């Protein structure tokens, strides 16, 4: 754990090259840049100079990441440079806009609806969303799986989290994707772009869509309030409406709307990207794929769980997360001044050879027989800001993969793996995780299921 200190500042090493060149390297590949610097300096942390991140410190080692995650939020908080912009998009009532006691109190209300044991209740919804999506999948035609995965995870959140149904659900299905795309673009733009310069300006357009979103949420809230069986409802909206802070006050309707947009923005594309990566990986690992199908048929789940963990380790959809020091702190051998922006590299933590032997290999079997995952496995971050929706995301990944494995035979390929591409919120397979499938209950043409190349068509 990091501690407050008055010791002299001791910053990690970093390049002296101009900020413009560092920014260019960062934009080309932040991961390559951080990995190269970590290697060059042989250090567990490096210093970089980037826009909005002067003298930021990149954490390259899982031990230091763990120290930061377990540090009190009185001395280290979520970095406002990135999260502040996200908060501007989600609104002042979003978890991303809250800090200190306000954040702690909100997490107390937000966490119970996402606890592991509640998740079973949502499985049926996910199954229905998968069935709806795969009903029209064509056999023997190559297609990108990323889009169907986005539709599944959108439907899942709208129904399980928003409790949406009927016309409201259909309107949200159509309204949400452009809001998320525009919002995530605006979150990374300089603050001047987030100004309302009329209905055609990006921020003006965002606000207009946001008002439509808020009107639908207001009607969902009104329906829930009027529902005599609201106490039996399991959706997150109904649970948040009934939740009370320690002083007995409810969460205001405006804050509930901000929070629902937050859950959507954080949970929809991230989970869809992980699913797309899972399919991208599985179609390149024929033996694993057969074992997984056999396991799913037999009602097992251990290898699937290990596969999900390994997909998330080797293809984390968020490369990192951020923190900022509220006072001077000692972190390992470093002493960081107040106001230091810190980037915790999830991707570098996952490449740690000390924690994952042959870290470059995709090998789900590494977890079987082990006591679990090493602490260096941090796709959901850690500490007081750890992902609220981790159990929901895991349940969804598990249910979708189980169903796809039971329903389809995926044509495997020896084509090179798809590269990673950043898509506004998450890092996705660059070609959309292309796949070709046959229904397992249909007669497969000759050769399908063996190592037949889908290729780079
Ligand atoms: C595979 C899917 C997902 C991944 C990889 C992921 C990853 C993350 C990461 C890395 C963070 C930052 C944690 C930190 O700074 O320590 C985070 C925060 C968050 N995630 Fe997720 N997430 C996923 C799915 C979800 C889902 C399904 C939801 C909700 C439905 C969700 C809601 C949130 C929220 C609200 C936060 C902010 C927590 C806070 O600051 O208190 N995420 N997530």
XYZ file of C-alpha atoms and ligand atoms in Angstrom:
500
model
C 0.000 0.000 0.000
C 1.261 3.520 -0.777
C 1.601 5.893 2.166
C 1.672 9.667 2.628
C 5.200 10.981 3.130
C 7.291 14.138 3.452
C 10.397 12.454 1.927
C 12.063 14.209 -1.029
C 10.403 13.523 -4.386
C 11.875 10.582 -6.317
C 10.308 10.117 -9.732
C 10.738 7.042 -11.958
C 12.968 7.430 -15.039
C 11.543 8.729 -18.303
C 12.602 9.926 -21.755
C 13.704 13.531 -22.262
C 12.326 13.694 -25.792
C 9.775 16.457 -26.608
C 6.146 16.067 -25.616
C 5.028 16.127 -29.267
C 7.111 13.061 -30.093
C 5.922 11.272 -26.941
C 2.325 12.125 -27.845
C 2.803 10.732 -31.358
C 4.254 7.499 -29.965
C 1.348 7.301 -27.497
C -1.242 7.776 -30.239
C 0.365 5.139 -32.473
C 0.381 2.579 -29.644
C 0.316 3.548 -25.990
C 1.041 -0.048 -25.031
C 4.109 -0.339 -27.293
C 5.357 2.978 -25.925
C 4.966 1.930 -22.268
C 6.389 -1.555 -22.874
C 9.428 -0.130 -24.703
C 10.118 2.396 -21.924
C 9.713 -0.239 -19.206
C 12.246 -2.448 -21.019
C 14.659 0.389 -21.767
C 14.814 1.582 -18.159
C 14.323 -1.862 -16.617
C 11.976 -0.142 -14.212
C 8.673 -1.013 -12.540
C 7.412 2.497 -13.376
C 8.289 5.141 -15.971
C 7.569 8.815 -16.436
C 5.893 10.148 -19.590
C 4.903 13.577 -20.838
C 1.546 13.658 -22.607
C -1.248 16.208 -23.180
C -3.298 16.527 -19.940
C -0.727 14.213 -18.370
C 2.461 16.211 -17.739
C 4.975 14.052 -15.932
C 2.485 11.226 -15.577
C 3.762 8.025 -14.034
C 3.011 4.733 -15.775
C 2.855 1.703 -13.495
C 4.382 -1.251 -15.346
C 4.501 -3.802 -12.540
C 1.529 -5.637 -10.983
C 2.976 -5.338 -7.473
C 2.932 -1.544 -7.658
C -0.552 -1.681 -9.197
C -1.714 -3.785 -6.252
C -0.157 -1.279 -3.833
C -2.081 1.523 -5.484
C -5.377 -0.351 -5.515
C -5.098 -0.993 -1.782
C -4.206 2.628 -0.972
C -6.753 4.756 0.868
C -8.832 7.049 -1.346
C -7.881 9.808 1.120
C -4.474 9.995 -0.544
C -5.006 8.545 -4.041
C -8.153 9.184 -6.097
C -9.348 8.383 -9.589
C -7.548 10.786 -11.951
C -9.888 13.620 -12.899
C -8.067 14.247 -16.204
C -9.636 11.224 -17.867
C -12.537 10.532 -15.562
C -13.541 14.193 -15.328
C -14.329 14.193 -19.029
C -16.176 10.893 -18.739
C -18.106 12.411 -15.833
C -19.037 15.401 -18.012
C -20.581 13.023 -20.532
C -22.371 10.774 -18.025
C -23.510 13.699 -15.861
C -22.911 14.952 -12.298
C -24.856 12.053 -10.741
C -22.595 9.389 -12.298
C -20.211 7.275 -10.189
C -17.496 8.675 -12.466
C -18.268 12.224 -11.274
C -18.200 11.387 -7.576
C -15.201 11.331 -5.259
C -14.485 10.768 -1.568
C -17.491 10.209 0.715
C -20.021 10.797 -2.080
C -18.388 8.063 -4.159
C -18.205 5.719 -1.160
C -21.898 6.202 -0.358
C -22.968 5.692 -3.968
C -20.901 2.505 -4.261
C -22.663 1.177 -1.150
C -25.981 1.475 -2.985
C -24.727 0.463 -6.417
C -22.777 -2.644 -5.426
C -25.577 -4.884 -3.974
C -27.568 -5.114 -7.247
C -24.386 -6.402 -8.933
C -23.398 -8.976 -6.300
C -22.581 -12.440 -7.639
C -25.648 -14.258 -6.259
C -28.083 -11.866 -7.982
C -26.567 -12.744 -11.332
C -28.348 -16.082 -11.742
C -31.598 -14.181 -12.087
C -30.277 -12.421 -15.174
C -29.177 -15.557 -17.024
C -32.567 -16.079 -18.672
C -32.506 -12.562 -20.117
C -29.076 -13.155 -21.630
C -30.215 -16.478 -23.077
C -33.195 -14.790 -24.713
C -30.984 -12.059 -26.153
C -28.645 -14.678 -27.616
C -31.547 -16.632 -29.132
C -32.959 -13.420 -30.636
C -29.584 -12.591 -32.186
C -28.566 -15.984 -33.529
C -31.955 -16.778 -35.053
C -30.794 -15.286 -38.356
C -27.127 -16.275 -38.398
C -26.334 -17.692 -41.819
C -24.354 -20.898 -42.013
C -21.196 -21.089 -44.080
C -20.878 -17.311 -44.612
C -18.057 -15.405 -43.021
C -19.280 -12.478 -40.928
C -18.057 -10.138 -38.198
C -19.208 -11.207 -34.755
C -18.447 -7.883 -33.064
C -21.754 -6.287 -34.107
C -23.978 -9.182 -32.959
C -22.103 -9.211 -29.650
C -22.839 -5.480 -29.240
C -26.542 -6.121 -29.828
C -26.586 -8.947 -27.275
C -24.872 -6.926 -24.543
C -27.032 -3.872 -25.255
C -30.244 -5.901 -24.922
C -28.891 -7.541 -21.766
C -28.178 -4.238 -20.012
C -31.380 -2.559 -21.150
C -33.469 -5.423 -19.793
C -31.502 -6.556 -16.724
C -30.252 -3.167 -15.579
C -32.878 -0.730 -16.889
C -35.810 -3.153 -16.551
C -36.894 -1.918 -19.991
C -39.588 -3.740 -21.918
C -41.985 -3.172 -24.851
C -41.789 0.113 -26.811
C -39.314 1.728 -24.351
C -36.914 -1.177 -24.908
C -37.195 -0.909 -28.684
C -36.656 2.869 -28.595
C -33.598 2.474 -26.368
C -32.156 -0.242 -28.614
C -32.157 2.300 -31.427
C -31.229 5.423 -29.417
C -28.374 4.115 -27.283
C -25.668 3.088 -29.819
C -25.314 6.617 -31.330
C -25.318 8.219 -27.852
C -22.522 5.936 -26.680
C -20.490 6.463 -29.864
C -20.866 10.249 -29.721
C -20.410 10.401 -25.937
C -17.213 8.336 -25.952
C -15.793 10.510 -28.738
C -16.670 13.666 -26.777
C -15.176 12.246 -23.566
C -11.693 12.173 -25.117
C -11.964 15.568 -26.850
C -10.591 18.776 -25.298
C -13.170 20.550 -23.023
C -13.812 23.272 -25.635
C -15.528 20.688 -27.877
C -18.006 19.968 -25.071
C -19.832 23.272 -25.625
C -23.326 23.669 -26.999
C -22.843 25.613 -30.243
C -26.284 24.814 -31.606
C -28.149 21.670 -32.621
C -25.565 20.613 -35.242
C -22.526 20.945 -33.007
C -21.394 17.585 -31.546
C -22.202 18.602 -27.965
C -25.542 20.117 -29.066
C -26.403 16.831 -30.788
C -25.327 14.866 -27.719
C -27.510 16.995 -25.418
C -30.509 16.542 -27.727
C -30.120 12.742 -27.697
C -29.500 12.851 -23.973
C -32.851 14.621 -23.464
C -34.586 11.810 -25.391
C -32.758 9.281 -23.209
C -33.782 11.109 -20.007
C -37.437 11.207 -21.102
C -37.465 7.414 -21.576
C -35.756 6.883 -18.211
C -38.307 9.188 -16.551
C -41.111 7.013 -17.942
C -39.354 3.806 -16.769
C -38.995 5.343 -13.288
C -42.665 6.383 -13.256
C -43.707 2.850 -14.310
C -41.565 1.288 -11.588
C -43.027 3.637 -8.946
C -46.532 2.738 -10.072
C -45.752 -0.989 -10.046
C -47.303 -2.588 -6.927
C -44.813 -5.474 -7.309
C -41.731 -3.238 -7.544
C -40.227 -4.873 -4.441
C -40.147 -8.208 -6.247
C -38.429 -6.750 -9.288
C -34.802 -7.728 -9.871
C -33.680 -5.077 -12.377
C -31.065 -2.596 -11.188
C -33.317 0.432 -11.816
C -35.980 -0.927 -9.429
C -33.302 -1.738 -6.823
C -31.745 1.735 -7.091
C -35.180 3.362 -6.711
C -35.674 1.530 -3.433
C -32.105 2.062 -2.148
C -31.533 4.588 0.652
C -28.394 6.418 1.793
C -27.455 6.188 5.493
C -29.496 9.349 6.183
C -32.600 7.705 4.676
C -32.562 9.791 1.466
C -33.142 8.095 -1.914
C -30.951 8.608 -4.987
C -32.523 11.466 -6.961
C -34.178 10.626 -10.291
C -31.603 12.760 -12.161
C -28.758 10.843 -10.551
C -30.421 7.520 -11.376
C -30.600 8.595 -15.039
C -26.901 9.580 -14.978
C -26.023 6.275 -13.312
C -27.960 4.209 -15.847
C -26.142 5.950 -18.698
C -22.892 5.247 -16.825
C -23.655 1.539 -16.499
C -24.541 1.393 -20.162
C -21.453 3.314 -21.248
C -19.170 1.203 -19.062
C -20.766 -2.200 -19.525
C -22.073 -2.550 -23.054
C -19.074 -2.161 -25.391
C -16.553 -3.578 -22.896
C -18.418 -6.874 -22.520
C -19.168 -7.084 -26.254
C -15.470 -6.529 -27.050
C -14.456 -9.338 -24.654
C -16.950 -11.671 -26.327
C -15.610 -10.751 -29.766
C -12.061 -11.464 -28.566
C -13.171 -14.795 -27.125
C -14.519 -15.848 -30.529
C -11.420 -14.515 -32.280
C -9.212 -16.596 -29.953
C -11.337 -19.751 -30.047
C -11.435 -19.909 -33.838
C -7.624 -20.068 -33.716
C -7.480 -22.839 -31.097
C -9.285 -25.881 -32.554
C -8.475 -28.333 -29.773
C -9.565 -25.960 -27.062
C -12.732 -25.255 -29.045
C -13.613 -28.968 -29.226
C -12.938 -29.432 -25.523
C -15.089 -26.450 -24.681
C -17.966 -27.722 -26.821
C -17.749 -31.140 -25.130
C -17.638 -29.495 -21.711
C -20.682 -27.302 -22.511
C -22.612 -30.397 -23.694
C -21.760 -32.171 -20.453
C -22.895 -29.200 -18.350
C -19.388 -28.275 -17.149
C -17.835 -24.823 -16.911
C -14.259 -24.994 -15.503
C -12.422 -24.793 -18.823
C -14.819 -22.086 -20.046
C -14.102 -20.047 -16.927
C -10.351 -20.446 -17.486
C -10.801 -19.460 -21.138
C -12.669 -16.292 -20.186
C -9.920 -15.377 -17.717
C -7.248 -15.972 -20.349
C -9.111 -13.951 -22.994
C -9.340 -11.086 -20.524
C -5.664 -11.424 -19.605
C -4.255 -11.570 -23.107
C -6.779 -9.232 -24.756
C -7.815 -6.745 -22.040
C -10.415 -4.445 -23.560
C -9.266 -1.549 -21.383
C -5.476 -1.147 -21.529
C -5.273 0.700 -18.244
C -6.907 2.830 -15.614
C -5.903 6.048 -13.905
C -5.356 7.541 -10.458
C -4.072 10.836 -9.065
C -2.181 11.566 -5.863
C -3.972 13.889 -3.431
C -0.800 14.343 -1.397
C 2.871 13.357 -1.664
C 3.060 9.564 -1.482
C 5.650 6.803 -1.254
C 4.931 4.033 -3.751
C 7.588 1.310 -3.655
C 10.938 3.057 -4.131
C 9.301 6.152 -5.666
C 8.093 9.332 -3.995
C 5.416 11.035 -6.099
C 4.376 14.640 -5.504
C 0.789 15.760 -4.896
C -1.195 16.006 -8.144
C 0.737 13.285 -10.030
C -1.366 11.564 -12.675
C -0.822 7.822 -12.642
C -1.612 5.399 -15.461
C -1.866 1.790 -14.274
C -1.110 -0.399 -17.274
C -3.427 -3.410 -17.093
C -1.830 -4.813 -20.235
C 1.720 -4.700 -18.819
C 0.559 -6.285 -15.549
C -0.891 -9.132 -17.606
C 2.410 -9.623 -19.423
C 4.328 -10.193 -16.183
C 6.393 -13.377 -16.587
C 6.655 -13.679 -12.799
C 2.915 -14.160 -12.573
C 2.106 -15.825 -15.903
C 4.711 -18.254 -17.257
C 5.099 -17.837 -21.041
C 2.858 -14.807 -20.717
C 2.786 -14.285 -24.496
C 0.957 -17.606 -25.026
C -2.818 -17.921 -24.985
C -3.126 -20.795 -22.558
C -6.323 -21.165 -20.494
C -4.996 -24.432 -19.054
C -2.610 -22.387 -16.872
C -5.483 -21.742 -14.424
C -6.683 -25.334 -14.153
C -5.445 -26.937 -10.966
C -4.118 -23.577 -9.764
C -5.608 -21.900 -6.717
C -7.251 -19.292 -8.959
C -5.968 -16.248 -10.762
C -2.796 -14.441 -9.682
C -3.295 -10.981 -8.151
C -1.652 -9.624 -11.320
C -4.893 -10.456 -13.211
C -6.593 -7.037 -13.160
C -8.892 -6.531 -16.188
C -11.483 -4.955 -13.869
C -9.016 -2.653 -12.066
C -9.010 -2.742 -8.275
C -9.689 -1.050 -4.954
C -12.556 1.360 -4.345
C -12.979 2.015 -8.068
C -12.930 -1.654 -9.109
C -15.479 -2.341 -11.835
C -19.005 -2.432 -10.349
C -20.220 -4.698 -13.134
C -17.458 -7.368 -12.998
C -19.801 -10.176 -11.847
C -22.433 -9.137 -14.408
C -19.827 -9.079 -17.192
C -18.459 -12.490 -16.194
C -21.947 -14.035 -16.028
C -22.753 -12.617 -19.442
C -19.515 -13.843 -21.021
C -20.140 -17.291 -19.570
C -23.778 -17.594 -20.679
C -23.175 -16.273 -24.206
C -20.182 -18.530 -24.807
C -21.971 -21.576 -23.380
C -24.898 -21.025 -25.721
C -22.775 -20.366 -28.798
C -20.681 -23.469 -28.105
C -23.796 -25.613 -27.774
C -25.515 -24.144 -30.797
C -22.714 -23.741 -33.346
C -19.650 -25.360 -34.750
C -17.137 -22.568 -35.394
C -14.936 -23.056 -38.442
C -11.369 -22.768 -37.208
C -8.554 -20.961 -38.942
C -4.780 -20.767 -39.004
C -4.884 -17.126 -40.128
C -2.888 -14.712 -37.963
C -4.698 -13.298 -34.954
C -6.581 -10.047 -35.461
C -4.780 -6.942 -34.292
C -6.180 -4.750 -31.539
C -7.979 -1.534 -32.518
C -9.317 1.108 -30.160
C -13.013 1.786 -30.763
C -13.780 4.767 -28.512
C -14.587 2.806 -25.353
C -12.826 -0.522 -25.697
C -10.042 -2.224 -27.646
C -11.625 -4.555 -30.194
C -10.404 -7.080 -32.810
C -9.434 -4.981 -35.837
C -11.480 -7.026 -38.317
C -14.495 -7.393 -36.059
C -13.698 -10.994 -35.000
C -14.664 -12.660 -38.265
C -16.156 -16.114 -38.028
C -17.959 -18.766 -40.014
C -20.394 -21.090 -38.283
C -22.572 -24.140 -38.864
C -25.431 -25.219 -36.657
C -24.418 -28.280 -34.722
C -27.799 -29.913 -35.196
C -27.587 -29.392 -38.981
C -25.568 -31.650 -41.276
C -22.100 -30.103 -41.708
C -20.392 -30.119 -45.074
C -17.206 -32.123 -45.372
C -14.111 -30.699 -43.655
C -15.917 -28.281 -41.415
C -14.757 -28.388 -37.845
C -11.272 -29.433 -38.814
C -8.520 -26.893 -39.331
C -9.950 -25.252 -42.445
C -8.770 -21.734 -42.972
C -11.242 -18.858 -42.934
C -8.280 -16.803 -44.095
C -7.960 -13.085 -44.414
C -10.763 -12.643 -46.843
C -15.611 -7.233 -19.725
C -16.300 -6.198 -19.324
C -15.763 -5.082 -18.457
C -14.471 -4.678 -18.232
C -13.185 -5.271 -18.791
C -14.524 -3.558 -17.305
C -13.407 -2.911 -16.807
C -13.453 -1.839 -15.925
C -12.292 -1.139 -15.414
C -10.839 -1.467 -15.748
C -12.738 -0.152 -14.616
C -11.865 0.847 -13.834
C -11.507 0.226 -12.502
C -10.454 0.964 -11.717
O -10.165 2.142 -12.012
O -9.885 0.361 -10.794
C -14.191 -0.222 -14.589
C -14.996 0.630 -13.873
C -16.362 0.583 -13.912
N -17.157 -0.344 -14.556
Fe -16.508 -1.873 -15.693
N -15.831 -3.302 -17.015
C -16.621 -4.213 -17.674
C -18.012 -4.327 -17.616
C -18.818 -3.516 -16.849
C -20.247 -3.688 -16.714
C -21.051 -4.838 -17.327
C -20.693 -2.652 -15.932
C -22.101 -2.355 -15.460
C -23.187 -2.839 -15.983
C -19.541 -1.849 -15.565
C -19.589 -0.718 -14.783
C -18.468 -0.030 -14.331
C -18.546 1.160 -13.488
C -19.806 1.859 -13.008
C -17.212 1.535 -13.206
C -16.750 2.715 -12.356
C -16.483 2.210 -10.940
C -16.008 3.278 -9.980
O -15.225 4.128 -10.366
O -16.417 3.241 -8.812
N -18.429 -2.407 -16.150
N -14.599 -1.260 -15.400
